[in-house]
Every structure is written in C-alpha cells, then in structure tokens.
Phi, psi and omega in degrees: 000154180278144180300324180296321180294319179294317179296318179296319179295320179292319180295318179294323178292320177294321179295318181291325177296320178295322179292322179292320179297317180292325181289334182272348183276147180290155180279125176254114182240151180256116182252020184296319179293319179291325177294319178295319179291325178292329175295319175297322179295318179295319178296319179292324179291322178292330178271001183056041179261099184290321182290320178294319179295316181296320179295316180293322180292322177295317178294321178294322177296321178294319178296317179295323178293319178296318178292326179291333178289338180281335181190161181265104184244121177296326179295318179294326176294320177294321180294313182294328176295317179296321180295317179295320178295321178295321179296318177295323179296321179292321178298328177274353176096008182264088182284334179292315177295320179297321178295316181292322178293321178293321178293324175296321178295321178296320178298319179295322180290329184272358178295140178285155176290137179248153177289145176291148182263354177055046174088356179283168182257349179241170179297127178099357173096356179282167178235143175264118179246189181294330184253021179109190181277143175213000000 
C-alpha cells in the first residue's frame, strides 16, 4: 500500500471519531439574554404595557433567531414559539395568557441540560425489557 493511502485512511478515521463524539454530547446553550428579556416581558405584562411587551418580545425573538442560526435546538424552537404566542396574546389584549406563556418559556430556559440516552427508554440509555434492565 501507498503511504498516502494509509495516511488518508487514518485521517478520515480520526475525523469520523471526532464527529461522533461531538454528535453525542449534549447541547449547552446560554439563555442569559433571553432570561433578561423575558423578565422585561413579565414586568410589562404585569403593568399592562403592550408597547413595552411587544418591544421586548421582538428583541427576544431576534436573539432566539440568532442563537438558532448557530445550531438546531428543539428547546430553542419551543422557547421562540412561546414568545411568539405571547406576543400575539398581547396584541389581542390578553395579558394573563401572555404572562403564563412567558413563564412557560422561562421554565423551558431554566431546565438543566440532560445527557442523551442514545435510543434508550430510561435515563442513562438502558432499556426495560421483559427480563429486566439491560
């Protein structure tokens, strides 16, 4: 075999190992900007300030969109959906619904990162079968 072929095979195997390692690690996202904006949204909703809430919600949507461009996160998609629904609720005048949606988004942001289960059905990747866990 040619030395170049051996070197190419080794480089490709190292590259694939790195990609598999990156795919298995949990997504660590920073929600500090979104948490601060959601606090502004809650304050505006409690004060029944539609313009302040809409401005904070628009800024939060932009921040979520920027973070979403960096990676595809299901949690971030749920958060941005809640923010958009809250913004629509404020436009219709329902500040109570907007407050509850914003609080749901905050709960989603404050959830800790969990390890991936790699297809298992229980925490840690194991499966419960007829004969016990394996």
